[in-house]
Amino acid sequence: MTVGIVTDSTAALPEDVRAAWNIAVVPLMITMDGRTVADGELDTTEILAAKTHSSSGPSPGAFIQAIADQDQGDGVVVVTVTSTLSITHQSAVLAAKSAAGPVAVVDSRTAAGGQGLVTVAAARAARAGATLDEVVARAETVARQVKLVGALANLDQLIRSGRVPGLAGRAGNLIGLRPMFDIHDAVIRRLRPALSDEAAHQRLLSLWRRTRPADDASLYLVCLHAEAPDRAADLLEAVTAEVRPADAFISQFGQAMMINSGTGVRGLAWYWD
């Protein structure tokens, strides 16, 4: 028996990664034009075409079911998107209190590919025979280490959401601004925008390079995208030309994230170990 692993769909784990590590994923919910569907249930184009949309965390009941399915007798660890972005963590904590067996909930302190890396690290420890407490300790260690940086393709979704005034946003689009952000240790920051796609690509790589340690630490990496797989592939090719990662994969943003970011996003999530 091993510790079971559960996460939410914000982690955006590819199906082959979920299957390889036996990770259960609980979907966030998306409300579009008054209709509520699960993250991943519909085509992304249909969701983004809706006049109104919002997302919400999974219910405690959804987590309870996933926990029950993953419990093999040694307990379950649930890794959630950072609690600074969503009530998903709170929902998982409520579910844990109602579970039949031991359950620990870990705040990944990040999202998307960063959350995916924390989740896979927990699953790797569980497969190696770690106890529930040891799996939690490993997940929390990686959660403090992992970094995520990204670049939006344009300002369209920020204009649509009202977070950027329409006039300023359209002007930014005309001159090619690419908003950039990072998430680390539960803190989300806006970075100086890039002035083109190529500039965004190079800045993402530069931000990654600055963290490279002097010793021979192992790199764990996710290349992110939102309906832009070629951009993620370009990032992966650039990184692997310099370092051979211990583990690396490409991951697409979940739809619940794309209703805020739009399509065309690219980014990197990583930690050195």
mmCIF file of C-alpha atoms in Angstrom:
data_model
loop_
_atom_site.group_PDB
_atom_site.id
_atom_site.type_symbol
_atom_site.label_atom_id
_atom_site.label_comp_id
_atom_site.label_asym_id
_atom_site.label_seq_id
_atom_site.Cartn_x
_atom_site.Cartn_y
_atom_site.Cartn_z
ATOM 1 C CA MET A 1 0.000 0.000 0.000
ATOM 2 C CA THR A 2 1.094 3.587 -0.628
ATOM 3 C CA VAL A 3 -0.128 7.061 0.201
ATOM 4 C CA GLY A 4 -2.762 8.248 -2.288
ATOM 5 C CA ILE A 5 -2.361 11.579 -4.085
ATOM 6 C CA VAL A 6 -5.130 13.997 -5.089
ATOM 7 C CA THR A 7 -4.938 17.454 -6.649
ATOM 8 C CA ASP A 8 -7.275 19.903 -8.380
ATOM 9 C CA SER A 9 -7.422 20.740 -12.062
ATOM 10 C CA THR A 10 -5.532 24.001 -11.642
ATOM 11 C CA ALA A 11 -2.411 21.806 -11.631
ATOM 12 C CA ALA A 12 -3.136 21.104 -15.319
ATOM 13 C CA LEU A 13 -1.410 17.729 -15.265
ATOM 14 C CA PRO A 14 -1.311 15.983 -18.654
ATOM 15 C CA GLU A 15 -3.197 12.702 -18.764
ATOM 16 C CA ASP A 16 -0.039 10.629 -19.188
ATOM 17 C CA VAL A 17 1.531 12.217 -16.094
ATOM 18 C CA ARG A 18 -1.612 11.609 -14.029
ATOM 19 C CA ALA A 19 -1.659 7.974 -15.108
ATOM 20 C CA ALA A 20 2.063 7.414 -14.590
ATOM 21 C CA TRP A 21 1.905 8.613 -10.988
ATOM 22 C CA ASN A 22 -1.659 7.498 -10.169
ATOM 23 C CA ILE A 23 -2.801 11.023 -9.318
ATOM 24 C CA ALA A 24 -6.514 11.787 -8.981
ATOM 25 C CA VAL A 25 -7.608 15.204 -10.244
ATOM 26 C CA VAL A 26 -10.729 17.000 -8.995
ATOM 27 C CA PRO A 27 -12.000 19.547 -11.544
ATOM 28 C CA LEU A 28 -12.780 23.156 -10.806
ATOM 29 C CA MET A 29 -16.183 24.349 -12.009
ATOM 30 C CA ILE A 30 -16.782 26.956 -14.706
ATOM 31 C CA THR A 31 -19.993 28.968 -15.068
ATOM 32 C CA MET A 32 -20.518 30.274 -18.592
ATOM 33 C CA ASP A 33 -23.626 32.263 -19.549
ATOM 34 C CA GLY A 34 -25.432 30.753 -16.560
ATOM 35 C CA ARG A 35 -24.424 27.151 -17.316
ATOM 36 C CA THR A 36 -22.031 25.328 -14.986
ATOM 37 C CA VAL A 37 -19.618 22.700 -16.315
ATOM 38 C CA ALA A 38 -16.496 20.974 -15.066
ATOM 39 C CA ASP A 39 -13.057 22.221 -16.085
ATOM 40 C CA GLY A 40 -12.210 20.214 -19.210
ATOM 41 C CA GLU A 41 -15.756 19.099 -19.954
ATOM 42 C CA LEU A 42 -16.206 21.347 -23.004
ATOM 43 C CA ASP A 43 -13.984 22.609 -25.782
ATOM 44 C CA THR A 44 -11.950 25.655 -24.757
ATOM 45 C CA THR A 45 -13.156 27.665 -27.750
ATOM 46 C CA GLU A 46 -16.762 27.256 -26.645
ATOM 47 C CA ILE A 47 -15.967 28.367 -23.105
ATOM 48 C CA LEU A 48 -13.979 31.444 -24.108
ATOM 49 C CA ALA A 49 -16.696 32.460 -26.589
ATOM 50 C CA ALA A 50 -19.247 32.820 -23.784
ATOM 51 C CA LYS A 51 -20.359 36.338 -22.915
ATOM 52 C CA THR A 52 -19.833 35.763 -19.202
ATOM 53 C CA HIS A 53 -17.803 33.181 -17.325
ATOM 54 C CA SER A 54 -16.386 32.599 -13.875
ATOM 55 C CA SER A 55 -14.739 29.742 -12.025
ATOM 56 C CA SER A 56 -15.192 28.196 -8.600
ATOM 57 C CA GLY A 57 -13.338 25.593 -6.575
ATOM 58 C CA PRO A 58 -14.466 21.975 -6.293
ATOM 59 C CA SER A 59 -17.000 21.172 -3.599
ATOM 60 C CA PRO A 60 -15.921 19.313 -0.448
ATOM 61 C CA GLY A 61 -18.042 16.420 -1.703
ATOM 62 C CA ALA A 62 -15.983 16.151 -4.881
ATOM 63 C CA PHE A 63 -12.797 15.990 -2.824
ATOM 64 C CA ILE A 64 -14.329 13.422 -0.445
ATOM 65 C CA GLN A 65 -15.072 11.108 -3.368
ATOM 66 C CA ALA A 66 -11.575 11.464 -4.833
ATOM 67 C CA ILE A 67 -10.012 10.853 -1.411
ATOM 68 C CA ALA A 68 -12.073 7.704 -0.924
ATOM 69 C CA ASP A 69 -11.038 6.410 -4.351
ATOM 70 C CA GLN A 70 -7.332 7.026 -3.639
ATOM 71 C CA ASP A 71 -7.218 5.674 -0.081
ATOM 72 C CA GLN A 72 -5.310 2.378 -0.102
ATOM 73 C CA GLY A 73 -4.884 2.265 3.650
ATOM 74 C CA ASP A 74 -1.877 4.520 4.198
ATOM 75 C CA GLY A 75 -3.755 7.802 3.949
ATOM 76 C CA VAL A 76 -4.129 10.476 1.258
ATOM 77 C CA VAL A 77 -2.327 13.750 0.550
ATOM 78 C CA VAL A 78 -4.284 16.468 -1.263
ATOM 79 C CA VAL A 79 -2.209 19.152 -3.010
ATOM 80 C CA THR A 80 -4.174 22.301 -3.858
ATOM 81 C CA VAL A 81 -3.690 25.518 -5.769
ATOM 82 C CA THR A 82 -2.375 28.286 -3.531
ATOM 83 C CA SER A 83 -4.970 29.512 -1.061
ATOM 84 C CA THR A 84 -4.176 33.108 -2.099
ATOM 85 C CA LEU A 85 -5.876 32.448 -5.454
ATOM 86 C CA SER A 86 -8.827 30.214 -4.647
ATOM 87 C CA ILE A 87 -11.065 28.754 -1.950
ATOM 88 C CA THR A 88 -10.145 25.312 -3.301
ATOM 89 C CA HIS A 89 -7.733 24.773 -0.406
ATOM 90 C CA GLN A 90 -10.481 25.511 2.117
ATOM 91 C CA SER A 91 -12.794 23.059 0.369
ATOM 92 C CA ALA A 92 -10.150 20.331 0.526
ATOM 93 C CA VAL A 93 -9.577 20.990 4.250
ATOM 94 C CA LEU A 94 -13.303 20.587 4.910
ATOM 95 C CA ALA A 95 -13.296 17.340 2.957
ATOM 96 C CA ALA A 96 -10.333 16.027 4.916
ATOM 97 C CA LYS A 97 -12.230 16.472 8.175
ATOM 98 C CA SER A 98 -15.021 14.229 6.874
ATOM 99 C CA ALA A 99 -12.816 11.526 5.361
ATOM 100 C CA ALA A 100 -12.825 8.010 6.765
ATOM 101 C CA GLY A 101 -9.037 7.709 6.919
ATOM 102 C CA PRO A 102 -6.066 9.996 7.516
ATOM 103 C CA VAL A 103 -5.851 12.892 5.057
ATOM 104 C CA ALA A 104 -3.372 15.772 4.869
ATOM 105 C CA VAL A 105 -3.932 18.880 2.746
ATOM 106 C CA VAL A 106 -0.916 20.729 1.342
ATOM 107 C CA ASP A 107 -1.125 24.268 -0.012
ATOM 108 C CA SER A 108 1.162 24.174 -3.074
ATOM 109 C CA ARG A 109 1.727 27.930 -2.696
ATOM 110 C CA THR A 110 1.600 28.145 -6.484
ATOM 111 C CA ALA A 111 -0.582 27.123 -9.436
ATOM 112 C CA ALA A 112 -0.585 25.488 -12.881
ATOM 113 C CA GLY A 113 2.750 23.801 -13.664
ATOM 114 C CA GLY A 114 4.179 24.797 -10.290
ATOM 115 C CA GLN A 115 1.346 23.018 -8.538
ATOM 116 C CA GLY A 116 1.875 20.102 -10.900
ATOM 117 C CA LEU A 117 5.512 19.835 -9.832
ATOM 118 C CA VAL A 118 4.568 19.812 -6.141
ATOM 119 C CA THR A 119 1.965 17.122 -6.809
ATOM 120 C CA VAL A 120 4.339 14.899 -8.772
ATOM 121 C CA ALA A 121 6.998 15.310 -6.071
ATOM 122 C CA ALA A 122 4.457 14.068 -3.522
ATOM 123 C CA ALA A 123 3.532 11.132 -5.771
ATOM 124 C CA ARG A 124 7.214 10.269 -6.305
ATOM 125 C CA ALA A 125 7.776 10.176 -2.537
ATOM 126 C CA ALA A 126 4.671 8.042 -2.040
ATOM 127 C CA ARG A 127 5.823 5.529 -4.655
ATOM 128 C CA ALA A 128 9.198 5.311 -2.926
ATOM 129 C CA GLY A 129 7.388 4.129 0.201
ATOM 130 C CA ALA A 130 7.274 7.351 2.219
ATOM 131 C CA THR A 131 4.792 7.632 5.066
ATOM 132 C CA LEU A 132 1.970 10.169 5.049
ATOM 133 C CA ASP A 133 4.022 12.620 7.112
ATOM 134 C CA GLU A 134 7.055 12.140 4.876
ATOM 135 C CA VAL A 135 5.023 12.752 1.724
ATOM 136 C CA VAL A 136 3.637 15.947 3.269
ATOM 137 C CA ALA A 137 7.132 17.098 4.234
ATOM 138 C CA ARG A 138 8.411 16.501 0.709
ATOM 139 C CA ALA A 139 5.486 18.348 -0.874
ATOM 140 C CA GLU A 140 5.933 21.304 1.473
ATOM 141 C CA THR A 141 9.666 21.469 0.722
ATOM 142 C CA VAL A 142 9.060 21.602 -3.028
ATOM 143 C CA ALA A 143 6.223 24.119 -2.550
ATOM 144 C CA ARG A 144 8.717 26.515 -0.981
ATOM 145 C CA GLN A 145 11.235 25.985 -3.795
ATOM 146 C CA VAL A 146 9.167 25.979 -6.965
ATOM 147 C CA LYS A 147 9.004 29.078 -9.144
ATOM 148 C CA LEU A 148 6.584 29.933 -11.937
ATOM 149 C CA VAL A 149 6.951 32.711 -14.502
ATOM 150 C CA GLY A 150 4.657 33.428 -17.415
ATOM 151 C CA ALA A 151 3.794 35.844 -20.192
ATOM 152 C CA LEU A 152 0.354 36.633 -21.578
ATOM 153 C CA ALA A 153 -0.093 36.857 -25.340
ATOM 154 C CA ASN A 154 -1.986 40.151 -25.139
ATOM 155 C CA LEU A 155 -4.173 42.276 -22.875
ATOM 156 C CA ASP A 156 -7.538 41.065 -24.235
ATOM 157 C CA GLN A 157 -8.697 39.041 -21.222
ATOM 158 C CA LEU A 158 -7.498 41.709 -18.790
ATOM 159 C CA ILE A 159 -9.559 44.271 -20.709
ATOM 160 C CA ARG A 160 -12.566 41.963 -20.745
ATOM 161 C CA SER A 161 -12.336 41.343 -16.998
ATOM 162 C CA GLY A 162 -12.052 45.070 -16.255
ATOM 163 C CA ARG A 163 -8.620 44.764 -14.650
ATOM 164 C CA VAL A 164 -7.108 46.912 -17.405
ATOM 165 C CA PRO A 165 -9.010 49.937 -18.833
ATOM 166 C CA GLY A 166 -10.067 49.364 -22.423
ATOM 167 C CA LEU A 167 -8.221 52.335 -23.913
ATOM 168 C CA ALA A 168 -4.964 51.540 -22.139
ATOM 169 C CA GLY A 169 -5.291 47.862 -22.996
ATOM 170 C CA ARG A 170 -5.880 48.489 -26.686
ATOM 171 C CA ALA A 171 -2.915 50.841 -26.773
ATOM 172 C CA GLY A 172 -0.782 48.175 -25.119
ATOM 173 C CA ASN A 173 -1.871 45.634 -27.715
ATOM 174 C CA LEU A 174 -0.967 48.015 -30.523
ATOM 175 C CA ILE A 175 2.613 48.350 -29.315
ATOM 176 C CA GLY A 176 2.935 44.627 -28.610
ATOM 177 C CA LEU A 177 3.016 44.584 -24.806
ATOM 178 C CA ARG A 178 3.190 41.101 -23.277
ATOM 179 C CA PRO A 179 2.208 41.254 -19.582
ATOM 180 C CA MET A 180 4.425 39.071 -17.399
ATOM 181 C CA PHE A 181 3.982 37.617 -13.911
ATOM 182 C CA ASP A 182 5.531 35.269 -11.423
ATOM 183 C CA ILE A 183 4.259 33.158 -8.562
ATOM 184 C CA HIS A 184 6.551 32.031 -5.772
ATOM 185 C CA ASP A 185 5.829 30.978 -2.202
ATOM 186 C CA ALA A 186 2.166 32.097 -2.430
ATOM 187 C CA VAL A 187 3.056 35.586 -3.681
ATOM 188 C CA ILE A 188 1.814 36.664 -7.131
ATOM 189 C CA ARG A 189 3.656 39.573 -8.730
ATOM 190 C CA ARG A 190 3.313 41.533 -11.922
ATOM 191 C CA LEU A 191 6.611 41.837 -13.708
ATOM 192 C CA ARG A 192 7.736 44.460 -16.186
ATOM 193 C CA PRO A 193 5.981 43.635 -19.484
ATOM 194 C CA ALA A 194 7.916 42.441 -22.493
ATOM 195 C CA LEU A 195 7.640 44.365 -25.745
ATOM 196 C CA SER A 196 7.259 41.418 -28.122
ATOM 197 C CA ASP A 197 6.803 37.655 -28.255
ATOM 198 C CA GLU A 198 10.528 37.125 -28.710
ATOM 199 C CA ALA A 199 11.335 39.458 -25.821
ATOM 200 C CA ALA A 200 8.901 37.531 -23.600
ATOM 201 C CA HIS A 201 10.524 34.236 -24.615
ATOM 202 C CA GLN A 202 14.012 35.518 -23.805
ATOM 203 C CA ARG A 203 12.967 37.075 -20.491
ATOM 204 C CA LEU A 204 11.377 33.821 -19.329
ATOM 205 C CA LEU A 205 14.606 31.986 -20.050
ATOM 206 C CA SER A 206 16.639 34.717 -18.349
ATOM 207 C CA LEU A 207 14.514 34.493 -15.200
ATOM 208 C CA TRP A 208 15.059 30.737 -15.146
ATOM 209 C CA ARG A 209 18.814 31.011 -15.712
ATOM 210 C CA ARG A 210 19.224 33.412 -12.768
ATOM 211 C CA THR A 211 18.123 30.669 -10.378
ATOM 212 C CA ARG A 212 20.569 28.031 -11.604
ATOM 213 C CA PRO A 213 22.739 26.922 -8.682
ATOM 214 C CA ALA A 214 26.489 26.586 -8.882
ATOM 215 C CA ASP A 215 26.427 22.882 -7.987
ATOM 216 C CA ASP A 216 25.034 19.982 -10.019
ATOM 217 C CA ALA A 217 21.483 20.184 -8.700
ATOM 218 C CA SER A 218 18.763 18.336 -10.613
ATOM 219 C CA LEU A 219 16.204 20.373 -12.541
ATOM 220 C CA TYR A 220 12.486 19.562 -12.444
ATOM 221 C CA LEU A 221 10.642 21.519 -15.108
ATOM 222 C CA VAL A 222 7.240 22.183 -16.643
ATOM 223 C CA CYS A 223 6.767 24.267 -19.791
ATOM 224 C CA LEU A 224 3.334 25.890 -19.739
ATOM 225 C CA HIS A 225 1.005 27.124 -22.427
ATOM 226 C CA ALA A 226 -2.609 28.080 -23.087
ATOM 227 C CA GLU A 227 -3.579 26.736 -26.508
ATOM 228 C CA ALA A 228 -0.025 27.498 -27.686
ATOM 229 C CA PRO A 229 1.917 24.205 -27.609
ATOM 230 C CA ASP A 230 4.592 25.424 -30.031
ATOM 231 C CA ARG A 231 5.584 28.173 -27.606
ATOM 232 C CA ALA A 232 5.948 25.675 -24.773
ATOM 233 C CA ALA A 233 7.937 23.354 -27.032
ATOM 234 C CA ASP A 234 10.294 26.216 -27.920
ATOM 235 C CA LEU A 235 10.897 26.894 -24.232
ATOM 236 C CA LEU A 236 11.541 23.224 -23.537
ATOM 237 C CA GLU A 237 14.005 23.028 -26.426
ATOM 238 C CA ALA A 238 15.845 26.125 -25.180
ATOM 239 C CA VAL A 239 16.140 24.848 -21.607
ATOM 240 C CA THR A 240 17.187 21.319 -22.549
ATOM 241 C CA ALA A 241 19.881 22.736 -24.830
ATOM 242 C CA GLU A 242 21.544 23.996 -21.645
ATOM 243 C CA VAL A 243 20.518 21.480 -18.958
ATOM 244 C CA ARG A 244 19.245 17.918 -19.014
ATOM 245 C CA PRO A 245 16.303 17.936 -16.567
ATOM 246 C CA ALA A 246 15.696 15.070 -14.169
ATOM 247 C CA ASP A 247 12.048 15.369 -15.196
ATOM 248 C CA ALA A 248 10.268 17.669 -17.629
ATOM 249 C CA PHE A 249 6.926 17.842 -19.389
ATOM 250 C CA ILE A 250 4.664 20.246 -21.263
ATOM 251 C CA SER A 251 1.393 21.268 -19.634
ATOM 252 C CA GLN A 252 -1.574 23.263 -20.895
ATOM 253 C CA PHE A 253 -3.345 25.718 -18.581
ATOM 254 C CA GLY A 254 -6.655 24.501 -17.234
ATOM 255 C CA GLN A 255 -9.733 26.202 -18.663
ATOM 256 C CA ALA A 256 -10.545 27.779 -15.309
ATOM 257 C CA MET A 257 -7.245 29.651 -15.596
ATOM 258 C CA MET A 258 -7.675 30.470 -19.276
ATOM 259 C CA ILE A 259 -10.882 32.416 -18.685
ATOM 260 C CA ASN A 260 -8.649 34.890 -16.835
ATOM 261 C CA SER A 261 -5.444 34.662 -18.858
ATOM 262 C CA GLY A 262 -6.787 34.078 -22.361
ATOM 263 C CA THR A 263 -4.987 31.905 -24.899
ATOM 264 C CA GLY A 264 -1.421 32.225 -26.142
ATOM 265 C CA VAL A 265 0.143 32.215 -22.662
ATOM 266 C CA ARG A 266 3.563 30.609 -22.276
ATOM 267 C CA GLY A 267 5.647 30.059 -19.157
ATOM 268 C CA LEU A 268 8.031 27.981 -17.086
ATOM 269 C CA ALA A 269 7.692 26.320 -13.679
ATOM 270 C CA TRP A 270 10.695 24.675 -12.052
ATOM 271 C CA TYR A 271 12.726 23.830 -8.998
ATOM 272 C CA TRP A 272 16.299 22.649 -8.419
ATOM 273 C CA ASP A 273 16.885 19.745 -6.070
#
